[in-house]
mmCIF file of C-alpha atoms in Angstrom:
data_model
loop_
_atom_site.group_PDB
_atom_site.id
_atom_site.type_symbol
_atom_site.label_atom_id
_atom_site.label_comp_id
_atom_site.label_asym_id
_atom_site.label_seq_id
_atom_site.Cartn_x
_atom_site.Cartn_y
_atom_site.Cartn_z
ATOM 1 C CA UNK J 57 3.579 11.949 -7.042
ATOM 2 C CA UNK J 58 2.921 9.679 -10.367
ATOM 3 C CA UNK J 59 -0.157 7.179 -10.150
ATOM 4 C CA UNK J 60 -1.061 3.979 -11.957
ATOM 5 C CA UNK J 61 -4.082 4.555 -14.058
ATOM 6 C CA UNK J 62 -5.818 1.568 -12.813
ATOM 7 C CA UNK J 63 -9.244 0.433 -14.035
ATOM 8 C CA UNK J 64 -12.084 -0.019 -13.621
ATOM 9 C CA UNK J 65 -12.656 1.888 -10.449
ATOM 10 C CA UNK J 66 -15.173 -0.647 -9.256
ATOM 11 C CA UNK J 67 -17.177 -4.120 -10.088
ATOM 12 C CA UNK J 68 -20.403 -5.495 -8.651
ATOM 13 C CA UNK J 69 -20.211 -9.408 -9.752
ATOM 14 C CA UNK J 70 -22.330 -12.945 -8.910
ATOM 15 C CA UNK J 71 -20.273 -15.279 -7.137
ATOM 16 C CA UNK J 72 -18.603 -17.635 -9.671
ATOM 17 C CA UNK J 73 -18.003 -15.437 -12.042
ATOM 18 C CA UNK J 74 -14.412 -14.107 -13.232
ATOM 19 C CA UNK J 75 -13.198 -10.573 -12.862
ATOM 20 C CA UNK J 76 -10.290 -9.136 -15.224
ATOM 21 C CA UNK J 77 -8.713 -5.387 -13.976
ATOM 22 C CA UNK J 78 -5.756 -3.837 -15.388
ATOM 23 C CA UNK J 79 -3.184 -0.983 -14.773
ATOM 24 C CA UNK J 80 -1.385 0.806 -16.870
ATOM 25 C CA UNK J 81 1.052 3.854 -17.088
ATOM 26 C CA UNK J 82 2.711 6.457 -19.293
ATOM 27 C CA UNK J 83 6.836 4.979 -18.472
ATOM 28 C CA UNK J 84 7.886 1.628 -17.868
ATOM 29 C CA UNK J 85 8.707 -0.315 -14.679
ATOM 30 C CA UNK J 86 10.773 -2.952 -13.873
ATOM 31 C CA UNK J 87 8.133 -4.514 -11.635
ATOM 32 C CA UNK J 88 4.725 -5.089 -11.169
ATOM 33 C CA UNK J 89 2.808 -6.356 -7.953
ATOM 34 C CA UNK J 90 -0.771 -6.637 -7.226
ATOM 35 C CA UNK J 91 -1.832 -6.271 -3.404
ATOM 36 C CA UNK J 92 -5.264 -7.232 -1.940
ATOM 37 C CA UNK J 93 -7.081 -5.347 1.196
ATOM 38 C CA UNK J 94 -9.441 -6.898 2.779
ATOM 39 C CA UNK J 95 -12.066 -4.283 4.798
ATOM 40 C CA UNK J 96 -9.886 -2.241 7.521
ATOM 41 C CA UNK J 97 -7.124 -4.033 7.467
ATOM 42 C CA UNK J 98 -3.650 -3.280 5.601
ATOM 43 C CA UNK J 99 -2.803 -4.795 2.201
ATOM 44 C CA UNK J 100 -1.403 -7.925 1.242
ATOM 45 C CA UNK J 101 0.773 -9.025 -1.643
ATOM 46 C CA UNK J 102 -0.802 -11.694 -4.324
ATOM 47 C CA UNK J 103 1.541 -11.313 -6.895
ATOM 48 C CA UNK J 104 4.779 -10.317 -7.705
ATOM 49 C CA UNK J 105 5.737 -10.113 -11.633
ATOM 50 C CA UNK J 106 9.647 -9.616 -12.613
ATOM 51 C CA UNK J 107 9.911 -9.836 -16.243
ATOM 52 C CA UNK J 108 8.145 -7.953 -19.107
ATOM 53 C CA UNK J 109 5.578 -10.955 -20.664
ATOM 54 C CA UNK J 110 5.922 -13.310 -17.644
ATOM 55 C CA UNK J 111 2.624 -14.354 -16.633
ATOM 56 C CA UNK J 112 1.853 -16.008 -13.322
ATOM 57 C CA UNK J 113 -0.844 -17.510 -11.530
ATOM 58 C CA UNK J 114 -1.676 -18.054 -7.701
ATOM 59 C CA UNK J 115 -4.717 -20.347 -7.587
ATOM 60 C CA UNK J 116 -7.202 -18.363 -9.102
ATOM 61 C CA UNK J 117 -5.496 -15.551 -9.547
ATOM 62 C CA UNK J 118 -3.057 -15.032 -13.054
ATOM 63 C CA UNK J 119 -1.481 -11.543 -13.229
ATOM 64 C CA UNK J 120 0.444 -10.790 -16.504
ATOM 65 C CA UNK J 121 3.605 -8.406 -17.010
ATOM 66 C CA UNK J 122 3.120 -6.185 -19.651
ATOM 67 C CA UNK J 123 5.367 -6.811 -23.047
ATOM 68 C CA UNK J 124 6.252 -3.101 -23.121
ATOM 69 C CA UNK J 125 6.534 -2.807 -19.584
ATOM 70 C CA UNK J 126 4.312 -0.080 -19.304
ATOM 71 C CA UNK J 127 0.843 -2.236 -17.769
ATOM 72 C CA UNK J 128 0.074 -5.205 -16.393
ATOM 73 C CA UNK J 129 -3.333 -7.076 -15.572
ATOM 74 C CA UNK J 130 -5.318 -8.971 -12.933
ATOM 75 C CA UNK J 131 -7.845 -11.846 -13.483
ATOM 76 C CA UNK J 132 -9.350 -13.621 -11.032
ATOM 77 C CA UNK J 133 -11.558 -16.914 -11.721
ATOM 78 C CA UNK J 134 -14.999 -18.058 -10.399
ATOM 79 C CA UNK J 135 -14.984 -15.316 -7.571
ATOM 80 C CA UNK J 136 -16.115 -16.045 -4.261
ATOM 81 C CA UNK J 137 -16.995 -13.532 -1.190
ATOM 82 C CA UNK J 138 -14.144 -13.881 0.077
ATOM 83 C CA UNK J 139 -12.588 -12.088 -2.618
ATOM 84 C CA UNK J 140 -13.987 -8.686 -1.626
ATOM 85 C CA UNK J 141 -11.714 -5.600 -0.841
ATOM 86 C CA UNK J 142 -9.613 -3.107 -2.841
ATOM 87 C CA UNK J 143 -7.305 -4.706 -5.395
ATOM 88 C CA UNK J 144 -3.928 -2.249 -5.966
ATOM 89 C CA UNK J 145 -1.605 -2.414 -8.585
ATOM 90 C CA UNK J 146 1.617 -1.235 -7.971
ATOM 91 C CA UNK J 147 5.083 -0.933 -10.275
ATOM 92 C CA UNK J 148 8.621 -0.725 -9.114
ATOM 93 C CA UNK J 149 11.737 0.517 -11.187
ATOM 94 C CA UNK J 150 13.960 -0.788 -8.736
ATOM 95 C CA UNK J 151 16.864 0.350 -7.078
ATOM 96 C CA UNK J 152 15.993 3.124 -4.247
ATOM 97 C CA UNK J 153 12.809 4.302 -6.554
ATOM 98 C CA UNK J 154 9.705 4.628 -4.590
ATOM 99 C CA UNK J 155 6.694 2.091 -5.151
ATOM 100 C CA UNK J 156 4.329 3.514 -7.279
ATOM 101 C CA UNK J 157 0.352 2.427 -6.880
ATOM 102 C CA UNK J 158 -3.019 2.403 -8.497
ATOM 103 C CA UNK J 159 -5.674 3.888 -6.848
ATOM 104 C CA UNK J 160 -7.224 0.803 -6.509
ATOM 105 C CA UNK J 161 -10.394 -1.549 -7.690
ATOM 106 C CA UNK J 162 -13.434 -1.853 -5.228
ATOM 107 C CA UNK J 163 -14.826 -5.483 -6.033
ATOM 108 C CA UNK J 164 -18.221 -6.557 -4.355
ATOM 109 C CA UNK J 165 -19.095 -10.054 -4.837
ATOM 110 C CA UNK J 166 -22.558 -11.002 -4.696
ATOM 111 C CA UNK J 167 -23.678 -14.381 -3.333
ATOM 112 C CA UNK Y 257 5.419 -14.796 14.513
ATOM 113 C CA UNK Y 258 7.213 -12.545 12.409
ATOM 114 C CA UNK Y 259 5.111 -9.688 11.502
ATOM 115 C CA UNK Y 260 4.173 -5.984 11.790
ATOM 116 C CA UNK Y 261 2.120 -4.266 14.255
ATOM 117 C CA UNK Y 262 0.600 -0.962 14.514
ATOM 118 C CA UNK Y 263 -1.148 0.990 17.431
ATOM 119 C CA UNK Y 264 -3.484 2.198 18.217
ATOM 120 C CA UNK Y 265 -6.433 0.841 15.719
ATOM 121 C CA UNK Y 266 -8.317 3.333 16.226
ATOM 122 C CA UNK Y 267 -7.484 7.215 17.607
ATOM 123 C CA UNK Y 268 -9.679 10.548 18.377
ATOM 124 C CA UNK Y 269 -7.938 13.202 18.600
ATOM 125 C CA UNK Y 270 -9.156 16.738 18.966
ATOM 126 C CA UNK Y 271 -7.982 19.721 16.919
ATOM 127 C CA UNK Y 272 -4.388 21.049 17.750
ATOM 128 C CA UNK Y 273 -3.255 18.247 19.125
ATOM 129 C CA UNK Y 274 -0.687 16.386 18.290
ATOM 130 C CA UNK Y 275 -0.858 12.243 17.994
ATOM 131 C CA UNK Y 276 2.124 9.675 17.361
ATOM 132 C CA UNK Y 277 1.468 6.413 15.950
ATOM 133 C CA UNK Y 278 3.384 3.468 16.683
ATOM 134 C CA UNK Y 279 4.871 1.047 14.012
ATOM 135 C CA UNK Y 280 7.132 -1.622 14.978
ATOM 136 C CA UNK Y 281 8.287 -4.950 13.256
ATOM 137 C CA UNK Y 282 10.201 -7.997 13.511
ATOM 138 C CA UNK Y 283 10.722 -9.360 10.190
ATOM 139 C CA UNK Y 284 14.489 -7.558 10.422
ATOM 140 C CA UNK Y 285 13.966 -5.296 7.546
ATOM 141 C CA UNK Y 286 15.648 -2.593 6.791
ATOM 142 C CA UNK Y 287 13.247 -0.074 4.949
ATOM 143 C CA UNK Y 288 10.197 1.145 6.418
ATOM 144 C CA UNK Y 289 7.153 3.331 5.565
ATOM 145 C CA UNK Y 290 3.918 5.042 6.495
ATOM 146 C CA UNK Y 291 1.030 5.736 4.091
ATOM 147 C CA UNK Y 292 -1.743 7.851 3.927
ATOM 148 C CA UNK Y 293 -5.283 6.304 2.824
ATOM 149 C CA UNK Y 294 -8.140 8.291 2.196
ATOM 150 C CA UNK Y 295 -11.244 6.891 0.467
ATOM 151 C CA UNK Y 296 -10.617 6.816 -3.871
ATOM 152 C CA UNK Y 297 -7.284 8.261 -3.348
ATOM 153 C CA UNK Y 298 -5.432 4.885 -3.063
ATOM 154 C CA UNK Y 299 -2.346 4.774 -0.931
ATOM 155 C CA UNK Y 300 -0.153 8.476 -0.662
ATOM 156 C CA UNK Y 301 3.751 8.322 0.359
ATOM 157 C CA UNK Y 302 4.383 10.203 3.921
ATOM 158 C CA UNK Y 303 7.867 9.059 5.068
ATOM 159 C CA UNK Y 304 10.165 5.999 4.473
ATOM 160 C CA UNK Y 305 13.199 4.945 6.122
ATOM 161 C CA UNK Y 306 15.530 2.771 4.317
ATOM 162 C CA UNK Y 307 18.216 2.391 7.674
ATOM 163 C CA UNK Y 308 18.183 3.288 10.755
ATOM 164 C CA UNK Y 309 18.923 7.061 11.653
ATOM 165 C CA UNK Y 310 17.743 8.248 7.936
ATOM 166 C CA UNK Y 311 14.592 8.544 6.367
ATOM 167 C CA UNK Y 312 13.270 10.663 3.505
ATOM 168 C CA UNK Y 313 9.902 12.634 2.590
ATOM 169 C CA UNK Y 314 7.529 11.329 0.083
ATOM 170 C CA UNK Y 315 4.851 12.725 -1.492
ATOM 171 C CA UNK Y 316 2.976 14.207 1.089
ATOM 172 C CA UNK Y 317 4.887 14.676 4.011
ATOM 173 C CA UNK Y 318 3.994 18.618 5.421
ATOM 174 C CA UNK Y 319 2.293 17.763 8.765
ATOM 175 C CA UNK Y 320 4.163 14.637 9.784
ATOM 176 C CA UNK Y 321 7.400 14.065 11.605
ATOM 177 C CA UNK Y 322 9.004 10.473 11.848
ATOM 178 C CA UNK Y 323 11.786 9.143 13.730
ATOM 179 C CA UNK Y 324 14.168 5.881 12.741
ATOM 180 C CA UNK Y 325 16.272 5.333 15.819
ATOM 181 C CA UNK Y 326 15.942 1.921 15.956
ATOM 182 C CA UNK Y 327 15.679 -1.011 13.376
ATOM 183 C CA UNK Y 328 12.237 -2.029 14.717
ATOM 184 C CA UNK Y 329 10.408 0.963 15.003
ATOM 185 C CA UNK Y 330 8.782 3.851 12.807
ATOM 186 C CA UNK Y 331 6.963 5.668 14.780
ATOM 187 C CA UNK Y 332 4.624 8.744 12.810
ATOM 188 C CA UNK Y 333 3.588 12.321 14.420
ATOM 189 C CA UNK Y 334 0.845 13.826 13.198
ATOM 190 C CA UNK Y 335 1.078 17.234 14.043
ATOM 191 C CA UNK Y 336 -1.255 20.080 14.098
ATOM 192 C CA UNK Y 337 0.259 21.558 11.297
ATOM 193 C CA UNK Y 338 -1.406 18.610 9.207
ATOM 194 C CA UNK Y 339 -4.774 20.593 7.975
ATOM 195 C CA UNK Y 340 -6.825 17.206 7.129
ATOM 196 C CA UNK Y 341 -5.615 14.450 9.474
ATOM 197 C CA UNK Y 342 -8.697 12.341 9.382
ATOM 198 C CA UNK Y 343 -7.586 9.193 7.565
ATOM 199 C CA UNK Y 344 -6.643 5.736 7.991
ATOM 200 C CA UNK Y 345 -2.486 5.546 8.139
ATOM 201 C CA UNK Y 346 -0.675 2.004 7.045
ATOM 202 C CA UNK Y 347 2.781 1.060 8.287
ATOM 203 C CA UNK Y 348 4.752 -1.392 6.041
ATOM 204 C CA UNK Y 349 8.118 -2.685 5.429
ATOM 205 C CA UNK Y 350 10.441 -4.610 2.627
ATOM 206 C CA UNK Y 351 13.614 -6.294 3.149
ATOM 207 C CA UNK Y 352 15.380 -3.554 1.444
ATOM 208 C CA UNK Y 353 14.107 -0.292 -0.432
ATOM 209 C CA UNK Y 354 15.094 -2.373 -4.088
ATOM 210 C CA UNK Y 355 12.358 -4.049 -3.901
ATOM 211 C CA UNK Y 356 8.605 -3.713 -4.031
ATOM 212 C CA UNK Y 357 7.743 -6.274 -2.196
ATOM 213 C CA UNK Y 358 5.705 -4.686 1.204
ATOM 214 C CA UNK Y 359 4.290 -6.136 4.411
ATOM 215 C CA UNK Y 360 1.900 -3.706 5.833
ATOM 216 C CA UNK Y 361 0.346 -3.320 9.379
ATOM 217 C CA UNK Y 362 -3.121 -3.648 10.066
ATOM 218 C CA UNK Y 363 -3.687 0.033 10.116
ATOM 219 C CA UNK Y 364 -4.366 2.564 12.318
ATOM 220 C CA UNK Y 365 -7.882 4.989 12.031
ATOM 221 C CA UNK Y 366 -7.147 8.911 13.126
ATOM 222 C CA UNK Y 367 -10.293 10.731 13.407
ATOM 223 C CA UNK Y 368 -9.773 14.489 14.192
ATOM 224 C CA UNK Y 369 -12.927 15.826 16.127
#
């Protein structure tokens, strides 16, 4: 099945610092959604993003939807521990399409 | 609380058995779905269910059955016809299949021994 090319991969970063992580793909969606997981447990949804350009934030986090519908990104500011797991992307085309996700970010937050 | 809940956590198995894994919810959605994690692969499509009494492969269903007979509950074989069943399975559901918009399950850990 078709992946998100999500990057990068991983980050090592100090506590307090800000963290930017992106997605993108070869065809457009319709929606984009970025879902945290927290070590060993199942993922949660941060942010949902509906319309090509809209850009959102929740807190600290501000996801953007791509202009040409084809990526979207992921910032996160002044990072604290708690902010470590597996950050997935994921787009949607809607109807009865399938969700479609990134293989995910690894982010390890040093204190 | 509303909410979805998968069992067992953790689950040994030895080879050529087979194990089901339980996935039931309350939230009163109608589409449900398991996925496969393994480490760096991300999250792989087994089955989904978007009403009761149907449900379709996804990406890598050979080695899995699932059944959908009631609204609450998607429950997942995994058979011994799955070669590589070691991996950490995640139950989630949306109010409908239109949108993207998942609750998962805590997730539950097979190890094959």
């Amino acid at each position: 099945g078709q992946q998100l090319n999500q990057s990068p991969q991983s980050m090592f970063i100090q506590e307090g610092e800000d963290v930017s992580m992106n997605c993108t793909s070869s065809s457009i969606f319709n929606t984009w959604l970025w879902y945290k997981q927290d070590p060993g447990e199942g993922p949660v949804l941060l942010i949902a993003l509906y319309k090509a350009g809209e850009l959102t934030s929740n807190g600290r986090l501000t996801a953007q939807f791509g202009i040409t519908r084809k990526d979207s990104f992921l910032n996160i500011s002044a990072s604290i521990p708690s902010d470590v797991g597996i950050y997935f992307c994921a787009g949607h085309r809607g109807g009865s399409e399938k969700l479609v996700f990134g293989k995910g970010m690894k982010l390890t937050v040093n204190p | 609380d509303g909410g979805i809940t998968q069992s067992p956590k953790y689950l040994f198995r030895k080879e050529g058995q087979n194990v089901t894994l339980s996935c039931e919810q309350n939230l009163n959605h109608d589409a449900m779905y398991w996925y496969r994690q393994d480490p760096g692969q991300g999250l792989r499509l087994i089955y989904y269910s978007q009403i009761v009494n149907d449900f379709q492969k996804g990406d890598i269903a050979e080695g899995y059955s699932v059944s959908r007979e009631k609204k609450e509950s998607f429950p997942l074989t995994v058979t011994s016809a799955q070669k590589n069943p070691t991996a950490f399975y995640l139950c989630a559901s949306s109010i409908a299949a239109r949108t993207g918009e998942l609750f998962f399950g805590e997730g539950s850990r097979l190890t094959v021994l």
